[in-house]
Tab-separated table of C-alpha atoms and ligand atoms in Angstrom:
chain	number	residue	atom	x	y	z
Z	8	UNK	CA	46.540	19.217	-33.591
Z	9	UNK	CA	44.243	20.095	-30.727
Z	10	UNK	CA	40.482	20.031	-31.167
Z	11	UNK	CA	39.865	21.802	-27.873
Z	12	UNK	CA	37.875	25.035	-27.754
Z	13	UNK	CA	38.818	27.808	-25.355
Z	14	UNK	CA	36.067	29.089	-23.112
Z	15	UNK	CA	36.104	31.486	-20.171
Z	16	UNK	CA	36.513	28.631	-17.698
Z	17	UNK	CA	39.168	26.729	-19.624
Z	18	UNK	CA	39.159	24.278	-22.478
Z	19	UNK	CA	36.224	22.286	-23.792
Z	20	UNK	CA	35.966	19.185	-25.913
Z	21	UNK	CA	33.216	18.642	-28.492
Z	22	UNK	CA	31.632	15.188	-28.683
Z	23	UNK	CA	29.629	14.245	-31.778
Z	24	UNK	CA	27.663	11.184	-32.848
Z	25	UNK	CA	25.894	10.997	-36.204
Z	26	UNK	CA	22.801	9.277	-37.518
Z	27	UNK	CA	22.951	9.123	-41.303
Z	28	UNK	CA	19.803	8.382	-43.304
Z	29	UNK	CA	20.685	6.930	-46.676
Z	30	UNK	CA	18.104	6.152	-49.328
Z	31	UNK	CA	18.728	2.661	-50.690
Z	32	UNK	CA	19.323	2.345	-54.434
Z	33	UNK	CA	16.533	-0.043	-55.400
Z	34	UNK	CA	13.973	-0.066	-58.166
Z	35	UNK	CA	11.100	-0.704	-55.817
Z	36	UNK	CA	10.129	0.193	-52.264
Z	37	UNK	CA	11.030	-1.668	-49.063
Z	38	UNK	CA	7.684	-3.484	-48.710
Z	39	UNK	CA	5.889	-2.876	-52.022
Z	40	UNK	CA	6.512	-3.148	-55.752
Z	41	UNK	CA	5.953	0.581	-56.445
Z	42	UNK	CA	8.723	2.404	-58.348
Z	43	UNK	CA	11.190	4.785	-56.680
Z	44	UNK	CA	12.457	7.026	-59.543
Z	45	UNK	CA	13.350	10.570	-58.447
Z	46	UNK	CA	11.279	13.475	-59.754
Z	47	UNK	CA	8.168	11.561	-60.880
Z	48	UNK	CA	4.695	13.194	-60.944
Z	49	UNK	CA	3.269	13.386	-57.391
Z	50	UNK	CA	1.436	10.220	-56.300
Z	51	UNK	CA	2.335	8.335	-59.482
Z	52	UNK	CA	4.456	5.780	-57.612
Z	53	UNK	CA	2.120	4.670	-54.850
Z	54	UNK	CA	0.851	1.133	-54.352
Z	55	UNK	CA	-2.077	0.181	-52.126
Z	56	UNK	CA	0.466	-0.913	-49.492
Z	57	UNK	CA	2.134	2.529	-49.511
Z	58	UNK	CA	-1.242	4.217	-49.180
Z	59	UNK	CA	-1.994	1.895	-46.213
Z	60	UNK	CA	-5.261	0.601	-47.594
Z	61	UNK	CA	-6.975	-1.783	-45.161
Z	62	UNK	CA	-5.951	-5.398	-45.565
Z	63	UNK	CA	-2.772	-4.708	-47.535
Z	64	UNK	CA	0.261	-6.703	-46.409
Z	65	UNK	CA	3.923	-5.701	-46.634
Z	66	UNK	CA	6.363	-8.047	-48.425
Z	67	UNK	CA	10.083	-7.520	-47.891
Z	68	UNK	CA	12.108	-6.490	-50.963
Z	69	UNK	CA	15.112	-8.803	-51.250
Z	70	UNK	CA	17.096	-6.241	-53.250
Z	71	UNK	CA	16.874	-3.739	-50.394
Z	72	UNK	CA	18.023	-6.380	-47.903
Z	73	UNK	CA	20.992	-7.163	-50.133
Z	74	UNK	CA	21.914	-3.467	-50.220
Z	75	UNK	CA	21.786	-3.184	-46.422
Z	76	UNK	CA	23.977	-6.262	-45.981
Z	77	UNK	CA	26.466	-4.975	-48.573
Z	78	UNK	CA	26.643	-1.671	-46.732
Z	79	UNK	CA	27.199	-3.452	-43.439
Z	80	UNK	CA	30.035	-5.471	-44.977
Z	81	UNK	CA	31.544	-2.281	-46.420
Z	82	UNK	CA	31.529	-0.808	-42.907
Z	83	UNK	CA	33.245	-3.957	-41.602
Z	84	UNK	CA	30.241	-4.578	-39.432
Z	85	UNK	CA	28.645	-7.616	-37.893
Z	86	UNK	CA	25.723	-8.877	-39.998
Z	87	UNK	CA	22.855	-10.114	-37.855
Z	88	UNK	CA	21.432	-13.226	-39.493
Z	89	UNK	CA	18.161	-12.659	-37.658
Z	90	UNK	CA	16.586	-9.213	-37.415
Z	91	UNK	CA	13.128	-7.899	-36.554
Z	92	UNK	CA	10.917	-5.223	-38.086
Z	93	UNK	CA	9.046	-3.055	-35.603
Z	94	UNK	CA	6.267	-0.543	-35.894
Z	95	UNK	CA	7.261	2.959	-34.821
Z	96	UNK	CA	3.974	4.682	-34.103
Z	97	UNK	CA	3.307	8.366	-34.640
Z	98	UNK	CA	0.703	10.509	-36.342
Z	99	UNK	CA	1.642	12.660	-39.275
Z	100	UNK	CA	-0.296	13.491	-42.448
Z	101	UNK	CA	2.404	12.064	-44.734
Z	102	UNK	CA	2.376	8.732	-42.878
Z	103	UNK	CA	-0.904	7.084	-43.905
Z	104	UNK	CA	-0.477	3.912	-41.799
Z	105	UNK	CA	0.067	5.888	-38.593
Z	106	UNK	CA	3.331	3.998	-38.113
Z	107	UNK	CA	6.632	3.568	-39.855
Z	108	UNK	CA	8.079	0.065	-40.241
Z	109	UNK	CA	11.587	0.243	-38.834
Z	110	UNK	CA	14.014	-1.850	-36.799
Z	111	UNK	CA	14.698	-1.149	-33.155
Z	112	UNK	CA	16.265	-3.669	-30.812
Z	113	UNK	CA	17.285	-6.179	-33.472
Z	114	UNK	CA	18.743	-4.340	-36.482
Z	115	UNK	CA	20.084	-6.119	-39.560
Z	116	UNK	CA	23.625	-4.788	-39.011
Z	117	UNK	CA	25.507	-4.436	-35.714
Z	118	UNK	CA	28.811	-2.802	-34.748
Z	119	UNK	CA	31.387	-1.818	-37.354
Z	120	UNK	CA	33.840	0.976	-38.120
Z	121	UNK	CA	34.822	3.635	-40.606
Z	122	UNK	CA	38.251	5.282	-40.957
Z	123	UNK	CA	38.507	9.038	-41.499
Z	124	UNK	CA	41.561	10.895	-42.818
Z	125	UNK	CA	42.296	14.363	-41.482
Z	126	UNK	CA	44.007	17.365	-43.031
Z	127	UNK	CA	47.187	16.853	-40.992
Z	128	UNK	CA	47.636	13.402	-42.556
Z	129	UNK	CA	46.494	11.455	-39.496
Z	130	UNK	CA	43.581	9.026	-39.517
Z	131	UNK	CA	41.064	7.854	-36.912
Z	132	UNK	CA	38.709	4.932	-36.645
Z	133	UNK	CA	35.097	5.858	-35.833
Z	134	UNK	CA	32.797	3.231	-34.347
Z	135	UNK	CA	29.537	2.331	-36.074
Z	136	UNK	CA	26.874	1.315	-33.577
Z	137	UNK	CA	24.317	-0.180	-35.973
Z	138	UNK	CA	22.591	0.037	-39.327
Z	139	UNK	CA	18.912	-0.640	-39.674
Z	140	UNK	CA	16.373	-0.697	-42.489
Z	141	UNK	CA	13.255	1.449	-42.367
Z	142	UNK	CA	10.616	3.060	-44.562
Z	143	UNK	CA	10.721	6.693	-45.579
Z	144	UNK	CA	7.597	8.835	-45.127
Z	145	UNK	CA	5.716	10.803	-47.803
Z	146	UNK	CA	6.009	14.545	-48.305
Z	147	UNK	CA	3.705	17.399	-47.325
Z	148	UNK	CA	3.551	20.089	-50.013
Z	149	UNK	CA	2.784	23.439	-48.405
Z	150	UNK	CA	3.440	25.651	-51.414
Z	151	UNK	CA	0.938	24.322	-53.974
Z	152	UNK	CA	-2.176	26.066	-52.707
Z	153	UNK	CA	-2.834	29.125	-50.491
Z	154	UNK	CA	-5.283	27.296	-48.247
Z	155	UNK	CA	-4.409	23.585	-48.276
Z	156	UNK	CA	-1.509	21.256	-47.764
Z	157	UNK	CA	-1.138	18.515	-50.368
Z	158	UNK	CA	0.390	15.125	-49.758
Z	159	UNK	CA	2.750	13.326	-52.159
Z	160	UNK	CA	3.183	9.664	-51.265
Z	161	UNK	CA	5.832	8.811	-53.881
Z	162	UNK	CA	8.492	8.664	-51.184
Z	163	UNK	CA	6.268	6.784	-48.708
Z	164	UNK	CA	7.700	3.301	-48.219
Z	165	UNK	CA	11.019	3.938	-49.976
Z	166	UNK	CA	13.827	1.953	-48.275
Z	167	UNK	CA	16.183	3.894	-46.014
Z	168	UNK	CA	19.230	2.756	-44.107
Z	169	UNK	CA	19.832	4.532	-40.832
Z	170	UNK	CA	23.499	4.298	-39.919
Z	171	UNK	CA	24.307	5.305	-36.331
Z	172	UNK	CA	27.829	6.158	-35.151
Z	173	UNK	CA	29.307	5.981	-31.667
Z	174	UNK	CA	29.927	9.388	-30.046
Z	175	UNK	CA	33.544	9.147	-31.280
Z	176	UNK	CA	33.862	12.334	-33.343
Z	177	UNK	CA	35.704	15.247	-31.716
Z	178	UNK	CA	35.500	18.223	-34.085
Z	179	UNK	CA	33.530	19.658	-36.981
Z	180	UNK	CA	36.414	18.636	-39.257
Z	181	UNK	CA	36.116	15.020	-38.112
Z	182	UNK	CA	32.334	15.059	-38.518
Z	183	UNK	CA	32.674	16.482	-42.039
Z	184	UNK	CA	35.285	13.859	-42.915
Z	185	UNK	CA	33.022	11.139	-41.511
Z	186	UNK	CA	30.056	12.198	-43.614
Z	187	UNK	CA	32.170	12.569	-46.775
Z	188	UNK	CA	33.761	9.153	-46.215
Z	189	UNK	CA	30.378	7.549	-45.555
Z	190	UNK	CA	29.049	9.022	-48.809
Z	191	UNK	CA	32.107	7.802	-50.690
Z	192	UNK	CA	31.761	4.231	-49.345
Z	193	UNK	CA	28.027	4.117	-50.136
Z	194	UNK	CA	28.739	5.262	-53.690
Z	195	UNK	CA	31.524	2.727	-54.182
Z	196	UNK	CA	29.141	0.034	-52.960
Z	197	UNK	CA	26.328	1.325	-55.153
Z	198	UNK	CA	23.912	1.161	-52.225
Z	199	UNK	CA	23.017	4.906	-52.035
Z	200	UNK	CA	23.681	7.673	-54.564
Z	201	UNK	CA	24.700	10.076	-51.780
Z	202	UNK	CA	22.979	13.063	-53.414
Z	203	UNK	CA	22.515	15.253	-50.370
Z	204	UNK	CA	20.910	18.097	-52.357
Z	205	UNK	CA	18.161	15.742	-53.539
Z	206	UNK	CA	17.737	14.485	-49.989
Z	207	UNK	CA	18.822	10.913	-50.652
Z	208	UNK	CA	21.345	11.249	-47.846
Z	209	UNK	CA	20.879	13.396	-44.724
Z	210	UNK	CA	22.363	13.486	-41.253
Z	211	UNK	CA	21.100	14.003	-37.715
Z	212	UNK	CA	24.021	15.435	-35.770
Z	213	UNK	CA	24.228	14.871	-31.992
Z	214	UNK	CA	26.451	17.418	-30.268
Z	215	UNK	CA	27.557	17.809	-26.655
Z	216	UNK	CA	30.499	19.473	-24.905
Z	217	UNK	CA	32.551	18.459	-21.875
Z	218	UNK	CA	35.721	19.292	-19.990
Z	219	UNK	CA	38.516	17.128	-21.518
Z	220	UNK	CA	38.424	13.652	-20.003
Z	221	UNK	CA	35.212	14.401	-18.063
Z	222	UNK	CA	31.898	12.538	-18.319
Z	223	UNK	CA	29.784	12.996	-21.465
Z	224	UNK	CA	27.654	16.140	-21.508
Z	225	UNK	CA	23.971	16.394	-22.401
Z	226	UNK	CA	23.514	16.330	-26.172
Z	227	UNK	CA	21.323	18.181	-28.598
Z	228	UNK	CA	20.301	16.526	-31.831
Z	229	UNK	CA	20.357	18.706	-34.941
Z	230	UNK	CA	17.935	17.167	-37.434
Z	231	UNK	CA	18.196	16.660	-41.188
Z	232	UNK	CA	21.358	18.498	-42.110
Z	233	UNK	CA	21.912	18.072	-45.831
Z	234	UNK	CA	25.506	18.943	-46.716
Z	235	UNK	CA	28.997	18.424	-45.342
Z	236	UNK	CA	29.459	22.177	-45.096
Z	237	UNK	CA	26.231	22.664	-43.111
Z	238	UNK	CA	27.160	19.814	-40.750
Z	239	UNK	CA	30.414	21.603	-39.934
Z	240	UNK	CA	28.731	24.999	-39.525
Z	241	UNK	CA	25.974	23.570	-37.344
Z	242	UNK	CA	28.491	21.875	-35.020
Z	243	UNK	CA	30.656	25.005	-34.691
Z	244	UNK	CA	27.624	27.074	-33.784
Z	245	UNK	CA	26.039	24.511	-31.487
Z	246	UNK	CA	29.227	23.788	-29.520
Z	247	UNK	CA	29.790	27.515	-28.876
Z	248	UNK	CA	26.160	27.927	-27.830
Z	249	UNK	CA	26.412	25.084	-25.312
Z	250	UNK	CA	29.730	26.325	-23.894
Z	251	UNK	CA	28.394	29.854	-23.430
Z	252	UNK	CA	25.217	28.474	-21.876
Z	253	UNK	CA	27.089	26.336	-19.336
Z	254	UNK	CA	29.679	29.008	-18.557
Z	255	UNK	CA	26.838	31.473	-18.017
Z	256	UNK	CA	25.480	29.218	-15.272
Z	257	UNK	CA	22.818	27.476	-17.355
Z	258	UNK	CA	22.542	23.877	-18.411
Z	259	UNK	CA	21.985	22.163	-21.741
Z	260	UNK	CA	18.548	20.632	-22.189
Z	261	UNK	CA	18.362	17.494	-24.262
Z	262	UNK	CA	16.376	18.623	-27.253
Z	263	UNK	CA	15.932	18.403	-30.992
Z	264	UNK	CA	17.149	21.443	-32.921
Z	265	UNK	CA	17.073	22.630	-36.521
Z	266	UNK	CA	19.941	24.297	-38.386
Z	267	UNK	CA	18.893	27.540	-40.057
Z	268	UNK	CA	21.172	27.548	-43.098
Z	269	UNK	CA	20.404	31.176	-43.921
Z	270	UNK	CA	21.431	32.559	-40.524
Z	271	UNK	CA	23.947	29.852	-39.587
Z	272	UNK	CA	22.293	29.155	-36.208
Z	273	UNK	CA	20.513	26.209	-34.590
Z	274	UNK	CA	17.007	26.664	-33.186
Z	275	UNK	CA	15.033	24.553	-30.744
Z	276	UNK	CA	12.400	22.340	-32.368
Z	277	UNK	CA	11.196	20.247	-29.451
Z	278	UNK	CA	12.474	19.380	-25.989
Z	279	UNK	CA	12.854	15.933	-24.455
Z	280	UNK	CA	9.490	16.380	-22.680
Z	281	UNK	CA	7.808	16.794	-26.038
Z	282	UNK	CA	9.643	13.787	-27.511
Z	283	UNK	CA	7.388	11.178	-29.057
Z	284	UNK	CA	6.665	7.914	-27.344
Z	285	UNK	CA	6.801	5.693	-30.391
Z	286	UNK	CA	5.397	2.568	-28.673
Z	287	UNK	CA	7.628	0.259	-30.705
Z	288	UNK	CA	6.444	-3.322	-31.120
Z	289	UNK	CA	7.262	-6.083	-33.643
Z	290	UNK	CA	5.164	-5.714	-36.792
Z	291	UNK	CA	2.705	-8.643	-36.645
Z	292	UNK	CA	2.455	-8.641	-40.460
Z	293	UNK	CA	6.144	-9.509	-40.865
Z	294	UNK	CA	8.078	-12.573	-39.760
Z	295	UNK	CA	11.624	-12.106	-38.461
Z	296	UNK	CA	14.099	-11.570	-41.310
Z	297	UNK	CA	16.422	-14.582	-41.379
Z	298	UNK	CA	19.448	-14.601	-43.681
Z	299	UNK	CA	21.299	-17.716	-44.804
Z	300	UNK	CA	25.051	-17.509	-44.056
Z	301	UNK	CA	25.731	-18.292	-47.754
Z	302	UNK	CA	23.647	-15.258	-48.779
Z	303	UNK	CA	25.999	-13.043	-46.759
Z	304	UNK	CA	29.103	-14.926	-47.952
Z	305	UNK	CA	28.195	-14.405	-51.593
Z	306	UNK	CA	27.707	-10.673	-51.066
Z	307	UNK	CA	31.071	-10.523	-49.308
Z	308	UNK	CA	32.756	-12.129	-52.308
Z	309	UNK	CA	31.102	-9.646	-54.692
Z	310	UNK	CA	32.145	-6.594	-52.682
Z	311	UNK	CA	34.022	-4.034	-54.830
Z	312	UNK	CA	37.396	-2.610	-53.833
Z	313	UNK	CA	36.642	0.193	-51.342
Z	314	UNK	CA	38.489	3.515	-50.981
Z	315	UNK	CA	40.842	2.494	-48.130
Z	316	UNK	CA	42.059	-0.630	-49.949
Z	317	UNK	CA	42.304	1.233	-53.225
Z	318	UNK	CA	44.387	3.956	-51.598
Z	319	UNK	CA	46.806	1.384	-50.169
Z	320	UNK	CA	47.141	-0.252	-53.579
Z	321	UNK	CA	47.787	3.091	-55.306
Z	322	UNK	CA	50.566	3.841	-52.799
Z	323	UNK	CA	52.134	0.381	-52.654
Z	324	UNK	CA	51.785	-0.866	-56.197
Z	325	UNK	CA	51.682	2.327	-58.229
Z	326	UNK	CA	54.077	4.385	-56.108
Z	327	UNK	CA	51.731	7.355	-55.621
Z	328	UNK	CA	52.134	9.677	-52.639
Z	329	UNK	CA	49.560	9.047	-49.880
Z	330	UNK	CA	48.192	12.524	-50.555
Z	331	UNK	CA	47.638	11.967	-54.291
Z	332	UNK	CA	46.169	8.529	-53.611
Z	333	UNK	CA	43.774	10.032	-51.056
Z	334	UNK	CA	42.607	12.721	-53.461
Z	335	UNK	CA	42.082	10.194	-56.256
Z	336	UNK	CA	40.134	7.592	-54.277
Z	337	UNK	CA	37.795	10.062	-52.539
Z	338	UNK	CA	35.249	9.594	-55.331
Z	339	UNK	CA	34.873	6.384	-57.279
Z	340	UNK	CA	34.593	8.308	-60.561
Z	341	UNK	CA	37.976	9.982	-60.118
Z	342	UNK	CA	39.667	6.732	-59.073
Z	343	UNK	CA	38.249	4.993	-62.153
Z	344	UNK	CA	39.264	7.901	-64.370
Z	345	UNK	CA	42.815	7.868	-63.017
Z	346	UNK	CA	43.142	4.117	-63.483
Z	347	UNK	CA	41.979	4.400	-67.090
Z	348	UNK	CA	44.584	7.125	-67.749
Z	349	UNK	CA	47.362	5.243	-65.928
Z	350	UNK	CA	46.753	1.930	-67.689
Z	351	UNK	CA	49.951	1.078	-69.592
Z	352	UNK	CA	51.554	4.402	-68.636
Z	353	UNK	CA	53.715	5.832	-65.879
Z	354	UNK	CA	51.332	6.034	-62.895
Z	355	UNK	CA	52.951	9.035	-61.219
Z	356	UNK	CA	52.822	11.063	-64.426
Z	357	UNK	CA	49.175	10.104	-64.852
Z	358	UNK	CA	48.432	11.076	-61.219
Z	359	UNK	CA	50.146	14.456	-61.700
Z	360	UNK	CA	48.045	15.202	-64.746
Z	361	UNK	CA	44.772	14.089	-63.178
Z	362	UNK	CA	45.214	15.812	-59.797
Z	363	UNK	CA	46.825	18.873	-61.429
Z	364	UNK	CA	45.701	20.256	-64.789
Z	365	UNK	CA	42.693	17.984	-65.124
Z	366	UNK	CA	41.038	18.594	-61.725
Z	367	UNK	CA	41.778	22.329	-61.989
Z	368	UNK	CA	40.059	22.490	-65.385
Z	369	UNK	CA	37.164	20.398	-64.098
Z	370	UNK	CA	36.672	22.795	-61.175
Z	371	UNK	CA	36.847	25.864	-63.388
Z	372	UNK	CA	34.231	24.369	-65.698
Z	373	UNK	CA	32.090	23.243	-62.743
Z	374	UNK	CA	31.630	19.969	-64.634
Z	375	UNK	CA	31.525	16.311	-63.624
Z	376	UNK	CA	34.005	13.806	-65.013
Z	377	UNK	CA	31.292	12.327	-67.219
Z	378	UNK	CA	30.420	15.737	-68.677
Z	379	UNK	CA	33.953	17.006	-69.283
Z	380	UNK	CA	35.173	16.868	-72.917
Z	381	UNK	CA	38.637	15.441	-72.096
Z	382	UNK	CA	38.087	11.691	-71.670
Z	383	UNK	CA	40.577	9.386	-69.963
Z	384	UNK	CA	41.554	8.056	-73.385
Z	385	UNK	CA	42.254	11.570	-74.721
Z	386	UNK	CA	44.264	12.587	-71.671
Z	387	UNK	CA	46.259	9.366	-72.038
Z	388	UNK	CA	47.075	10.210	-75.670
Z	389	UNK	CA	48.329	13.632	-74.607
Z	390	UNK	CA	50.602	12.052	-71.988
Z	391	UNK	CA	51.945	9.706	-74.685
Z	392	UNK	CA	52.880	12.709	-76.841
Z	393	UNK	CA	55.011	14.035	-73.990
Z	394	UNK	CA	56.556	10.623	-73.387
Z	395	UNK	CA	57.601	10.207	-77.031
Z	396	UNK	CA	59.124	13.689	-77.204
Z	397	UNK	CA	56.527	15.236	-79.536
Z	398	UNK	CA	55.504	17.771	-76.891
Z	399	UNK	CA	57.377	19.452	-74.060
Z	400	UNK	CA	55.521	19.646	-70.743
Z	401	UNK	CA	54.874	23.312	-71.313
Z	402	UNK	CA	53.411	22.794	-74.768
Z	403	UNK	CA	51.366	19.875	-73.447
Z	404	UNK	CA	49.670	22.211	-70.983
Z	405	UNK	CA	48.646	24.522	-73.836
Z	406	UNK	CA	47.386	21.545	-75.819
Z	407	UNK	CA	45.399	20.392	-72.789
Z	408	UNK	CA	43.708	23.800	-72.541
Z	409	UNK	CA	42.752	23.481	-76.198
Z	410	UNK	CA	41.382	19.990	-75.648
Z	411	UNK	CA	39.277	21.209	-72.719
Z	412	UNK	CA	37.881	24.060	-74.805
Z	413	UNK	CA	37.179	22.213	-78.035
Z	414	UNK	CA	36.893	18.534	-77.123
Z	415	UNK	CA	39.431	17.729	-79.852
Z	416	UNK	CA	42.184	15.161	-79.457
Z	417	UNK	CA	45.758	16.129	-78.609
Z	418	UNK	CA	46.981	15.023	-82.044
Z	419	UNK	CA	44.367	17.217	-83.780
Z	420	UNK	CA	45.394	20.294	-81.804
Z	421	UNK	CA	49.102	19.682	-82.346
Z	422	UNK	CA	48.490	19.417	-86.108
Z	423	UNK	CA	46.195	22.485	-86.250
Z	424	UNK	CA	48.479	24.760	-84.299
Z	425	UNK	CA	51.765	23.342	-85.602
Z	426	UNK	CA	52.848	22.812	-82.009
Z	427	UNK	CA	55.011	19.814	-82.600
Z	428	UNK	CA	58.148	20.047	-80.513
Z	429	UNK	CA	61.357	20.438	-82.521
Z	430	UNK	CA	63.906	17.781	-81.600
Z	431	UNK	CA	65.925	18.216	-84.786
Z	432	UNK	CA	69.380	19.146	-83.449
Z	433	UNK	CA	70.318	21.003	-86.624
Z	434	UNK	CA	67.483	23.524	-86.177
Z	435	UNK	CA	68.221	23.992	-82.499
Z	436	UNK	CA	71.948	24.447	-83.125
Z	437	UNK	CA	71.240	27.086	-85.731
Z	438	UNK	CA	69.054	29.017	-83.269
Z	439	UNK	CA	71.715	28.763	-80.547
Z	440	UNK	CA	74.426	30.022	-82.905
Z	441	UNK	CA	72.322	33.065	-83.746
Z	442	UNK	CA	71.668	33.871	-80.067
Z	443	UNK	CA	75.367	33.500	-79.210
Z	444	UNK	CA	76.423	35.720	-82.112
Z	445	UNK	CA	73.925	38.428	-81.139
Z	446	UNK	CA	74.967	38.468	-77.468
Z	447	UNK	CA	78.762	38.306	-77.527
Z	448	UNK	CA	79.064	40.480	-74.387
Z	449	UNK	CA	76.771	38.231	-72.329
Z	450	UNK	CA	78.559	35.121	-73.578
Z	451	UNK	CA	81.837	36.583	-72.351
Z	452	UNK	CA	80.311	37.373	-68.935
Z	453	UNK	CA	78.891	33.871	-68.691
Z	454	UNK	CA	82.223	32.304	-69.554
Z	455	UNK	CA	83.857	34.531	-66.929
Z	456	UNK	CA	81.686	32.877	-64.281
Z	457	UNK	CA	78.274	34.630	-64.311
Z	458	UNK	CA	76.272	31.364	-64.226
Z	459	UNK	CA	72.985	33.138	-63.678
Z	460	UNK	CA	72.945	34.152	-67.336
Z	461	UNK	CA	72.283	30.576	-68.413
Z	462	UNK	CA	68.526	31.010	-68.065
Z	463	UNK	CA	68.686	34.065	-70.298
Z	464	UNK	CA	70.191	32.009	-73.137
Z	465	UNK	CA	67.609	29.260	-72.730
Z	466	UNK	CA	64.841	31.864	-72.894
Z	467	UNK	CA	66.286	33.511	-76.013
Z	468	UNK	CA	66.650	30.228	-77.885
Z	469	UNK	CA	63.152	29.092	-76.881
Z	470	UNK	CA	61.746	32.419	-78.009
Z	471	UNK	CA	63.525	32.159	-81.337
Z	472	UNK	CA	61.954	28.724	-81.807
Z	473	UNK	CA	58.424	29.717	-80.804
Z	474	UNK	CA	58.634	27.696	-77.584
Z	475	UNK	CA	58.844	24.487	-79.553
Z	476	UNK	CA	62.423	23.354	-78.940
Z	477	UNK	CA	62.834	20.031	-77.152
Z	478	UNK	CA	64.082	21.280	-73.763
Z	479	UNK	CA	66.428	18.344	-73.220
Z	480	UNK	CA	68.100	18.711	-76.615
Z	481	UNK	CA	68.277	22.487	-76.184
Z	482	UNK	CA	70.040	22.159	-72.829
Z	483	UNK	CA	72.559	19.616	-74.072
Z	484	UNK	CA	73.504	21.671	-77.109
Z	485	UNK	CA	73.505	25.027	-75.353
Z	486	UNK	CA	75.800	23.822	-72.564
Z	487	UNK	CA	78.217	22.399	-75.090
Z	488	UNK	CA	78.284	25.543	-77.204
Z	489	UNK	CA	78.635	27.965	-74.280
Z	490	UNK	CA	81.506	26.031	-72.739
Z	491	UNK	CA	83.297	25.750	-76.087
X	770	LIG	P1	18.373	8.041	-29.716
X	770	LIG	O1	17.828	6.670	-29.904
X	770	LIG	O2	17.630	8.869	-28.747
X	770	LIG	O3	18.606	8.766	-31.001
X	770	LIG	P2	21.041	6.960	-29.229
X	770	LIG	O4	21.611	6.502	-27.933
X	770	LIG	O5	20.760	5.913	-30.240
X	770	LIG	O6	19.798	7.869	-28.971
X	770	LIG	O7	22.094	7.964	-29.820
X	770	LIG	C1	21.914	8.606	-31.008
X	770	LIG	C2	23.213	9.269	-31.424
X	770	LIG	O8	23.681	10.167	-30.418
X	770	LIG	C3	24.362	8.305	-31.645
X	770	LIG	O9	24.996	8.659	-32.863
X	770	LIG	C4	25.272	8.531	-30.479
X	770	LIG	O10	26.634	8.336	-30.826
X	770	LIG	C5	25.032	9.979	-30.160
X	770	LIG	N1	25.290	10.351	-28.771
X	770	LIG	C6	24.906	9.698	-27.660
X	770	LIG	N2	25.312	10.356	-26.562
X	770	LIG	C7	25.973	11.471	-26.981
X	770	LIG	C8	26.587	12.581	-26.323
X	770	LIG	N3	26.628	12.685	-25.005
X	770	LIG	N4	27.140	13.531	-27.093
X	770	LIG	C9	27.102	13.458	-28.438
X	770	LIG	N5	26.521	12.458	-29.100
X	770	LIG	C10	25.959	11.472	-28.408
X	771	LIG	MG1	18.107	9.667	-32.738
């Protein structure tokens, strides 16, 4: 599959590198003990450190460091046992200290990689350049008063991880897959909740274009894109804009742009000339962060099974198709749900139910797995009723619908609706005899070689039995009787 875009002067290649900001799951901030809960009253979670009162000193939060190291390990990255916190200086009303504590030349995590899977079944490894820890800023509230801007410092000092990729991505599809995979890994690790709508994960997208195989073009950085869909739209638009610009005789200026989600376009925010000079220097209030090798080792041992490994296990040990395995591991919740359903049962049957009826119903209801009335245990019981011959597959689908609507168990619905499959051969034989007697002409045609009529007989017998005949028993008996 080619990623190249056709322009007037030939084909172009898109080059993308991403900077993902991920809010660390931690009860307190990166350098203070203030709480971090989402949605609290403005300025109710602000310590003197966060408000940058004179004389206050930052103290590193060990939990946040642990989360950054875990994330680095999950991205198969080099953990730097010694890293440095720098001051990144700029003036902004929501930054009371006048600088953000960040990491620059010596980040806590170095190079790593992340594998993306594409729609055509292929996969690619994307290089991670680095991951560093930094503080988030506060928030300016422009809509609370007609004449003033208010400041909410609840977010000021909250720990962020900035995860920078190499310029290895080649299409909007790849960039979308990268962001989705990053979110999935962070959620598996429990280091970031990945809620892009709430802003706890956002991406700066660097886009340039070049002639295939040529040198890298000048990039534009699209700031703070907050969904996978917007990332893809922004790249599509931005690449076209740059191609048209260059083909029209212009050149791309390195600049920061914003994606206007309403109009689907990117707009210039500031050019390179207006870029800040952050005057980075090591924060004199903080000593270098030195990690003991055993600290890292222990975190490595505690690492959960991540999506790539889980997918391999589902394929190799449970016999799932790579496609089903991929769909199931994409989110930790669905992988856990599937495993609970499959426990002690046929894994492929469980996978068919979960990726088929169950996901479809979940989508229709717009619900999360936790909210949906059919639990893994209940779905498992339904599958058992098919396995023991109580329900045919067709009846089971009806029962499932009922379970989704009412939250009742499969057994309750079967009892209420009298749906139990009839496996009693006497009853099925009687129904077959009636159908044969009533359709003597068709029976003669069938016996004379018109095989296509077989389905008609099956349908008639099923209808006579209210859809409840055991299909296997029905087939066996019907074949015998028709050939007699
Ligand atoms: P800065 O510090 O100015 O943000 P970096 O060199 O750290 O610059 O790069 C930031 C991001 O831009 C990285 O994700 C990197 O992969 C990406 N990038 C660098 N050069 C290009 C390019 N020519 N086209 C697209 N992305 C690029
Ligand atoms: Mg940048």
